[in-house]
Tab-separated table of C-alpha atoms in Angstrom:
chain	number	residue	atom	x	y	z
A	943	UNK	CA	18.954	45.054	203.186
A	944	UNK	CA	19.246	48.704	203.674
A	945	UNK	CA	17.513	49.883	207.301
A	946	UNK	CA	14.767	52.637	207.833
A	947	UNK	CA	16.237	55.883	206.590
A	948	UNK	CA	15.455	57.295	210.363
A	949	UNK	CA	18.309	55.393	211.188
A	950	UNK	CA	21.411	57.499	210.048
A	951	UNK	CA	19.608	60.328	211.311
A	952	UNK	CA	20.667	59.140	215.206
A	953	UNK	CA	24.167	58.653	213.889
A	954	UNK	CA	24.615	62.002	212.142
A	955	UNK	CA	22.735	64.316	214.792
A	956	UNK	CA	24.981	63.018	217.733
A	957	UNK	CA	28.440	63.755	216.482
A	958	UNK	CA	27.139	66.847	215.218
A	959	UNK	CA	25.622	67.991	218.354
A	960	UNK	CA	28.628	67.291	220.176
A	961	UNK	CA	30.996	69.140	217.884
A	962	UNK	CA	29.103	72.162	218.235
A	963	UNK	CA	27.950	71.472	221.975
A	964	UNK	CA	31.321	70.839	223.622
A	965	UNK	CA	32.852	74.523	221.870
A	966	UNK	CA	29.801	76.298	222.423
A	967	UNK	CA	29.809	75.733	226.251
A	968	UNK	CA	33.709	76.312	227.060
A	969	UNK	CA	33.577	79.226	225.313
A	970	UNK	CA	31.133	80.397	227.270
A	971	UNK	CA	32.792	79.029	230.515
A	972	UNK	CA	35.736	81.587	229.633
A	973	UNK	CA	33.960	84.495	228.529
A	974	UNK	CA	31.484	84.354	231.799
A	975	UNK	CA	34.772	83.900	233.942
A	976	UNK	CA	36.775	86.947	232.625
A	977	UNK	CA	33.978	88.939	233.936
A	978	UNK	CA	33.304	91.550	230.979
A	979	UNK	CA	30.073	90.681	230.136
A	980	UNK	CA	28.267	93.648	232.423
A	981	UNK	CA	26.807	90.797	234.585
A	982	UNK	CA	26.306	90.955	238.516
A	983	UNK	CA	28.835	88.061	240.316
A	984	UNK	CA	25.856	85.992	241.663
A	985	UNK	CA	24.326	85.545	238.236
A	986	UNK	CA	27.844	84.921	236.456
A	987	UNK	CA	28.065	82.230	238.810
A	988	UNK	CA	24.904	80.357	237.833
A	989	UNK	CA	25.536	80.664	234.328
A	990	UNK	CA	29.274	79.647	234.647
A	991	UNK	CA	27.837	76.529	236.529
A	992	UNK	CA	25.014	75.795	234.156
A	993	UNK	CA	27.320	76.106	231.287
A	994	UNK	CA	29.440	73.072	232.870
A	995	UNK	CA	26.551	71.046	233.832
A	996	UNK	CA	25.579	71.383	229.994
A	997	UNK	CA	29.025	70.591	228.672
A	998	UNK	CA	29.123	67.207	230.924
A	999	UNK	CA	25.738	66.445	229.832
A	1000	UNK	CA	27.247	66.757	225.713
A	1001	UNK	CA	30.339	65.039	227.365
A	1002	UNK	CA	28.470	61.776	229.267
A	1003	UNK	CA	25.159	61.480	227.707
A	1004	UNK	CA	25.988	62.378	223.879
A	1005	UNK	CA	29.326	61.385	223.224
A	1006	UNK	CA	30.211	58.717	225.824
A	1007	UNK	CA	26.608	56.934	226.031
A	1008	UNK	CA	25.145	57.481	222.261
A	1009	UNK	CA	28.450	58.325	220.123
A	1010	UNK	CA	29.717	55.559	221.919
A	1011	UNK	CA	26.844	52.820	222.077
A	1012	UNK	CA	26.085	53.640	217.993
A	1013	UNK	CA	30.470	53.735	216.690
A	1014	UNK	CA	32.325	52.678	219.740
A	1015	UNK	CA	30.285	49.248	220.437
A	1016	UNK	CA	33.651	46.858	222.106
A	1017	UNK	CA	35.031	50.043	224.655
A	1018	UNK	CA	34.875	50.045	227.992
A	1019	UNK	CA	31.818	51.958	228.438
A	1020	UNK	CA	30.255	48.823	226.652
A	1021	UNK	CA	30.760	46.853	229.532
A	1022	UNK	CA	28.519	46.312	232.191
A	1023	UNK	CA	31.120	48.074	234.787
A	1024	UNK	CA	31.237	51.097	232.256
A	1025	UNK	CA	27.838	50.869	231.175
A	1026	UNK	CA	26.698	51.121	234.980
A	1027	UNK	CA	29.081	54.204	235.629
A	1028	UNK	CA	28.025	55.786	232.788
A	1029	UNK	CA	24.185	55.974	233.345
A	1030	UNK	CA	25.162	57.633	236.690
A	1031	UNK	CA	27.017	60.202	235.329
A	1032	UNK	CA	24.909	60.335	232.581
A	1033	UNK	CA	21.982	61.139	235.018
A	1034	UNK	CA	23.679	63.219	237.462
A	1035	UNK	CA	25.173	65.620	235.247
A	1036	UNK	CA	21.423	66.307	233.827
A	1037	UNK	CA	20.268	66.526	236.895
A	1038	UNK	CA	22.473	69.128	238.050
A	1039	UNK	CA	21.517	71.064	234.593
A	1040	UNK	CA	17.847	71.060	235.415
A	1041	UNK	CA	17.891	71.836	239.085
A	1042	UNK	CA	20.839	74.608	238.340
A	1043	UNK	CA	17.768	76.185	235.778
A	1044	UNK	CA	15.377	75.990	238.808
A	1045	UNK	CA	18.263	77.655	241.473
A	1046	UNK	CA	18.609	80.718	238.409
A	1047	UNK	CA	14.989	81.079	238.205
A	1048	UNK	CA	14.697	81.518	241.713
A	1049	UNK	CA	17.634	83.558	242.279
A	1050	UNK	CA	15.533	86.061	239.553
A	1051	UNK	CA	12.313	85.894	240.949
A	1052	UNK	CA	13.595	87.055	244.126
A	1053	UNK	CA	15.873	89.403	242.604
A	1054	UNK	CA	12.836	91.217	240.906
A	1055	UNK	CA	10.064	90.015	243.002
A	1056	UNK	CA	11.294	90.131	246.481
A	1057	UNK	CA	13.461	93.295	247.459
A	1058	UNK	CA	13.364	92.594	250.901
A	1059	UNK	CA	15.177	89.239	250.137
A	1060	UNK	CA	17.325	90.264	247.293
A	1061	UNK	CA	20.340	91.627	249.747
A	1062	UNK	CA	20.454	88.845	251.556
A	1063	UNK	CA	19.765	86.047	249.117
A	1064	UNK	CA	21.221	86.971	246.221
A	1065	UNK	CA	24.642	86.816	246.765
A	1066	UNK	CA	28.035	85.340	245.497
A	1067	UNK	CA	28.115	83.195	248.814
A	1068	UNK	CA	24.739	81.845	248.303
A	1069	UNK	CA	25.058	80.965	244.357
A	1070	UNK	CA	27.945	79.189	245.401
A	1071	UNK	CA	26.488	77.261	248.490
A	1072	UNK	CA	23.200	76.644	245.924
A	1073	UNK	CA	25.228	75.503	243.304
A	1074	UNK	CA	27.472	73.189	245.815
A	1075	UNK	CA	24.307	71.460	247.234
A	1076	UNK	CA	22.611	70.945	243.814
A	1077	UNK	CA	25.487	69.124	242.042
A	1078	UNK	CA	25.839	67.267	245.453
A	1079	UNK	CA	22.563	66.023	245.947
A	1080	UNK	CA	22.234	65.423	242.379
A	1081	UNK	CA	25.307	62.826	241.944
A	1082	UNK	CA	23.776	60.923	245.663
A	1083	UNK	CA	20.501	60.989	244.011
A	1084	UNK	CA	21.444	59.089	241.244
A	1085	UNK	CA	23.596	56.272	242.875
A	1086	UNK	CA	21.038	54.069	242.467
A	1087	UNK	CA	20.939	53.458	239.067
A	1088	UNK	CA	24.500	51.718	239.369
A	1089	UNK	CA	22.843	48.640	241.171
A	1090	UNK	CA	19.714	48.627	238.659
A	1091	UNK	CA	21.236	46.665	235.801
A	1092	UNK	CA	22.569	43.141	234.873
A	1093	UNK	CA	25.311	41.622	232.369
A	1094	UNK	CA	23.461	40.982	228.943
A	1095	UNK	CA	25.952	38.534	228.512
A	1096	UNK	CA	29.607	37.243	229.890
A	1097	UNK	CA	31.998	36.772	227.431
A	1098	UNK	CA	35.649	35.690	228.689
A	1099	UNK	CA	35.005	36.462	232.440
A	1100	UNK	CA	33.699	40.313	230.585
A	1101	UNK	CA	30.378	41.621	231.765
A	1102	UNK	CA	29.059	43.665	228.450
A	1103	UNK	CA	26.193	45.997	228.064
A	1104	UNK	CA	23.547	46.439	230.678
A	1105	UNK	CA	20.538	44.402	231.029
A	1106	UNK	CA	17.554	46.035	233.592
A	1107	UNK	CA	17.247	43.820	236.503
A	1108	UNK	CA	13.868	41.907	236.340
A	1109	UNK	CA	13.692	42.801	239.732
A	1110	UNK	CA	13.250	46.368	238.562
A	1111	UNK	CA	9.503	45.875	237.384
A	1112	UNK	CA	8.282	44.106	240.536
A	1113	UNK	CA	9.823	45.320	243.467
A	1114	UNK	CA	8.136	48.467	245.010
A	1115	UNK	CA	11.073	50.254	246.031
A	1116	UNK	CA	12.688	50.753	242.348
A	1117	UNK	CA	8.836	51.471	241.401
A	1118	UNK	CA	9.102	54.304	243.788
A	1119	UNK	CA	12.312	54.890	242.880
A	1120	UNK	CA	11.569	55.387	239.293
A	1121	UNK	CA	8.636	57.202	240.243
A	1122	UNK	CA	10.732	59.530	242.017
A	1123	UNK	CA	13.158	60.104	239.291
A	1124	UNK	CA	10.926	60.873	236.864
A	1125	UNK	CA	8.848	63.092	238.896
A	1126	UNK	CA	12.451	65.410	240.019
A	1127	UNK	CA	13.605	65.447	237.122
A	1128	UNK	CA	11.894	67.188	234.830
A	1129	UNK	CA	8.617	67.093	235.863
A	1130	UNK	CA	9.082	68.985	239.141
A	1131	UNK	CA	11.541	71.629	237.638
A	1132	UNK	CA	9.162	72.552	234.590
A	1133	UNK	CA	6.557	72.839	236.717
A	1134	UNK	CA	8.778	74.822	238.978
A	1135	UNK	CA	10.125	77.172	235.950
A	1136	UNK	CA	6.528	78.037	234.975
A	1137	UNK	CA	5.150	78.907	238.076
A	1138	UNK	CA	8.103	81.059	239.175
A	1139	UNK	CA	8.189	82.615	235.456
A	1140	UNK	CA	4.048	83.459	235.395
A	1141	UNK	CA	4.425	85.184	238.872
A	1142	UNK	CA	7.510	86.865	237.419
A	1143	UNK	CA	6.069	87.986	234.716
A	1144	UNK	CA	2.542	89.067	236.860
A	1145	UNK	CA	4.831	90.643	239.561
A	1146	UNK	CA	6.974	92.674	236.542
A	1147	UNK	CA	3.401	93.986	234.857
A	1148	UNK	CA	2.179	95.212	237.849
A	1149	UNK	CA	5.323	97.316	238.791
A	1150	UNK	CA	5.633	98.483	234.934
A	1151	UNK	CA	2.503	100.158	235.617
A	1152	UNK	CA	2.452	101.758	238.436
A	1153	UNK	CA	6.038	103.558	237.347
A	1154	UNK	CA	4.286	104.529	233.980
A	1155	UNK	CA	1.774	105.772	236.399
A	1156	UNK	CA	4.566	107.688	238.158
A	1157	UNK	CA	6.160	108.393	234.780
A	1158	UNK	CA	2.885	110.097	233.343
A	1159	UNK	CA	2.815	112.060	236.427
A	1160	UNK	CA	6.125	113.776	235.619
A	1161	UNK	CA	5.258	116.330	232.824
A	1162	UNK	CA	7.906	118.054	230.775
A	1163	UNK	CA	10.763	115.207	232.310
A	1164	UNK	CA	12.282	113.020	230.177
A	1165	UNK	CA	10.213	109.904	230.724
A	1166	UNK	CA	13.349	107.332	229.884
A	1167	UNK	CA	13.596	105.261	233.150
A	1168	UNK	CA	16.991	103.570	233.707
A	1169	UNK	CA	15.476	100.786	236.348
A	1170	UNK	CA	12.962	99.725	233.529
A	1171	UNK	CA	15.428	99.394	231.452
A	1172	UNK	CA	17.626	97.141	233.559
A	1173	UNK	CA	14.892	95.478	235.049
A	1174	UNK	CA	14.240	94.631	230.878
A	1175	UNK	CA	17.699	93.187	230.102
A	1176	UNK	CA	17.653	91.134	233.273
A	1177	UNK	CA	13.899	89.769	232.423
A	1178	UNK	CA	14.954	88.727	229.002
A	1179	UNK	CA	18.119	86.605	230.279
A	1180	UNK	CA	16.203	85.199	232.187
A	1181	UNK	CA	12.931	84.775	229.948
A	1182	UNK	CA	15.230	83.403	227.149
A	1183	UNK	CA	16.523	80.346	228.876
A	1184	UNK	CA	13.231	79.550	230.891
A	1185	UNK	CA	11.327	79.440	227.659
A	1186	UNK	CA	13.905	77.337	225.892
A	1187	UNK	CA	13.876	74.761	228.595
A	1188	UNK	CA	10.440	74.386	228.531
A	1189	UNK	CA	9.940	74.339	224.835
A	1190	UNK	CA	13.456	71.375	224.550
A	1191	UNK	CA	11.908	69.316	227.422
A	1192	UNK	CA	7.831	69.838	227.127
A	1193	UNK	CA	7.937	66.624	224.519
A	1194	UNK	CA	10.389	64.886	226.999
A	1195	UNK	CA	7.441	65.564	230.379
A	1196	UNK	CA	4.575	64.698	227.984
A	1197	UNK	CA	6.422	61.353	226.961
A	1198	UNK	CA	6.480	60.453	230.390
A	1199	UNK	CA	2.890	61.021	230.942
A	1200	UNK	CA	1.869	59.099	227.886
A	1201	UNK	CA	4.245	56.172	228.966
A	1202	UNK	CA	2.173	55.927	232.886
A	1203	UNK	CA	-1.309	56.425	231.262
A	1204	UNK	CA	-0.876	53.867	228.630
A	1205	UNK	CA	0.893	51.430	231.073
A	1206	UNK	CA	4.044	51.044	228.217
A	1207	UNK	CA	7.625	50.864	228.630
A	1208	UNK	CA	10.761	52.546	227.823
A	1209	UNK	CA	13.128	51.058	225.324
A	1210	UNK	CA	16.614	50.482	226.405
A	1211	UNK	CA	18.404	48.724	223.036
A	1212	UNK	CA	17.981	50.967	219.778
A	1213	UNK	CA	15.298	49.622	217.204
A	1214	UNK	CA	14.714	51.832	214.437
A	1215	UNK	CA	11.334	49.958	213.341
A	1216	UNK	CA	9.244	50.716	216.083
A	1217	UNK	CA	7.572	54.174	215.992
A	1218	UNK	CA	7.500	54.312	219.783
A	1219	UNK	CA	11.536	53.865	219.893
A	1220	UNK	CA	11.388	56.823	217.556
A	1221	UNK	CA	9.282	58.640	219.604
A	1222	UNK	CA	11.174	58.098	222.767
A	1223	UNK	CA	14.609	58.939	221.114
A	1224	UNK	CA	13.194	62.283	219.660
A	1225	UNK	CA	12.418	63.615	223.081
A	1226	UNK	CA	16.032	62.568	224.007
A	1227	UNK	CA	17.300	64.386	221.010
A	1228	UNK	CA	15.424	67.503	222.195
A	1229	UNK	CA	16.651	67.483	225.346
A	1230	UNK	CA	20.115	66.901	224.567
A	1231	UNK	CA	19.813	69.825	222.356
A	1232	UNK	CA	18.968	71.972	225.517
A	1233	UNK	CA	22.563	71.478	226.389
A	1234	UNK	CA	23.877	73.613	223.562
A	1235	UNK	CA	21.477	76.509	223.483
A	1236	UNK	CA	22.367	79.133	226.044
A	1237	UNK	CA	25.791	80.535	224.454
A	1238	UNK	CA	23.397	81.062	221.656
A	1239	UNK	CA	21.098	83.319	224.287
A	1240	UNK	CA	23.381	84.900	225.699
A	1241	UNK	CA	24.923	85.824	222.291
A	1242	UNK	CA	21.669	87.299	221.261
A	1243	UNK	CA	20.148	88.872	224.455
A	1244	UNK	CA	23.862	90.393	225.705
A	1245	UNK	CA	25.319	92.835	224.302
A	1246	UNK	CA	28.631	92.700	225.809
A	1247	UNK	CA	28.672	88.967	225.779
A	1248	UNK	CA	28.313	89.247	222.356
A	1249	UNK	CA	30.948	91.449	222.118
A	1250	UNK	CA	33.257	89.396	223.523
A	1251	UNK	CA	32.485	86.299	221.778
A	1252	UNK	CA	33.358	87.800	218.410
A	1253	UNK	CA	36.949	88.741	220.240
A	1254	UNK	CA	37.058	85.504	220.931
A	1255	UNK	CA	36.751	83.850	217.418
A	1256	UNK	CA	38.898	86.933	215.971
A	1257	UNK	CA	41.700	86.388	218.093
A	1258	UNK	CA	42.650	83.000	216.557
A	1259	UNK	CA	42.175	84.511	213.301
A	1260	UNK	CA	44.303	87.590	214.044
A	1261	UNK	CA	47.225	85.042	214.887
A	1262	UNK	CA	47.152	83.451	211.935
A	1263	UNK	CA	47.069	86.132	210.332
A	1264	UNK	CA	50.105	87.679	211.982
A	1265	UNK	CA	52.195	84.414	211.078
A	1266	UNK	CA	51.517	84.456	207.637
A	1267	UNK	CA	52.704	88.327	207.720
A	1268	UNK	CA	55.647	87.258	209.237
């Protein structure tokens, strides 16, 4: 009997999204790091970090948890030990992606929003200290999750695959402790992103004006104004990848809504004939896809980024090229 044609569609869109995830983000690892891409320090060190948070996300959640669970069934992350460890990392390393968002957002909001703040906060020293505590607090956070599953069964003295304690649904404190997971992450951050993008974006309306104001004022100068114009290349950046996190994980937050209201559950096994597995495993795809979607931004927002991207996939083909002459 053949299964439900949705079925293939999990195994294709994983291997797929990690061959074009895992590039995409150390490429943009390296060209952020060499520095040429016209961006301040403080920012290139967000993005750097946000890029590596993304490609561990590809790396844990795509290829070692669903790559893994759907082709690699009898490895070691099949076991209960490696299932555990997995779900950690799994967890941790998309929690640092989200809250790193939330630390960039803010960074820009007080960049163009608070000048008083700006010289003080937004600085290499803080970025780094920011991104330090956020990828700390997000790997204790998630330490948890280790002790929340069982063996499914023991074969040979071998734990394999992870069974949720039934514990898990009655005691209070993993209640609260889902509760609490759900609620940081994403819930808290997209509610975060929005507010700190609408004041952005009220804040950036109200200044436009008044220098158009100013602008209007100035008869027979040229009216070109070089802050707008950084002040637009910044606001773009950083409008690109708000709105593309919100878009990737809006299904994800209103999942989780549905799921409290209706009083259902989350699946944990994979079965392809129930519509709300399918459900639940879209919003996963979509934010898994979130992972691989800012080189793509900065490719299209930055120039120089841009530039320097198409260096980078000449340069292999310049070599080859050069061998063959010789």
């Amino acid at each position: 009997m053949h299964g439900p044609a949705i079925g293939p569609v999990y195994a294709i869109y994983y291997p797929v999204l990690a061959a074009f995830g895992v590039p995409c983000n150390l490429v943009a690892i390296v060209i952020l790091l060499r520095g040429r891409c016209g961006i301040s320090r403080c920012i290139t060190h967000y993005l750097v970090a946000m890029a590596a948070t993304d490609l561990l996300v590809i790396i844990t959640a795509v290829i070692l948890n669903r790559i893994g669970g759907i082709y690699f069934r009898d490895s070691f992350f099949s076991t209960t030990l490696g299932c555990s460890l997995s779900t950690v990392l799994v967890y941790a390393s998309r929690d640092s992606s989200v809250w790193l968002t939330v630390a960039f957002t803010f960074d820009r909001f007080i960049a163009i929003c608070c000048l008083e703040l700006k010289t003080r906060y937004c600085t290499e020293k803080t970025a780094a200290a920011v991104i330090a505590c956020v990828c700390t607090l997000s790997c204790l956070k998630n330490i948890p999750f280790y002790y929340r599953y069982q063996p499914l069964y023991i074969v040979n003295n071998v734990a394999w695959f992870c069974d949720i304690k039934s514990s898990y649904y009655t005691s209070p404190a993993w209640q609260v402790d889902d509760w609490l997971d759900r609620i940081f992450t994403p819930c808290l951050p997209f509610f975060l992103i929005l507010l700190l993008n609408v004041l952005t974006v009220r804040h950036i309306l109200a200044a436009n004006r008044g220098r158009m104001r100013l602008q209007d004022n100035r008869i027979g100068e040229n009216h070109r104004d070089p802050e707008l114009e950084n002040r637009r290349k910044s606001i773009i950046l950083l409008f690109a990848i708000s709105i593309s996190f919100l878009l990737l994980w809006a299904t994800y937050v209103i999942h989780f809504v549905y799921v409290r209201i209706i009083g259902d559950f989350y699946f944990t096994g994979f079965n392809f004939n129930d519509q709300r597995f399918i459900l639940q495993e879209s919003t996963n795809m979509l934010q898994l896809f979130s992972s691989c979607t800012n080189t793509f931004i900065y490719a299209v927002t930055q120039n120089r980024f841009r530039g320097e991207l198409k260096n980078a996939v000449k340069y292999p083909l310049i070599k080859v090229a050069n061998c063959f002459k010789q």
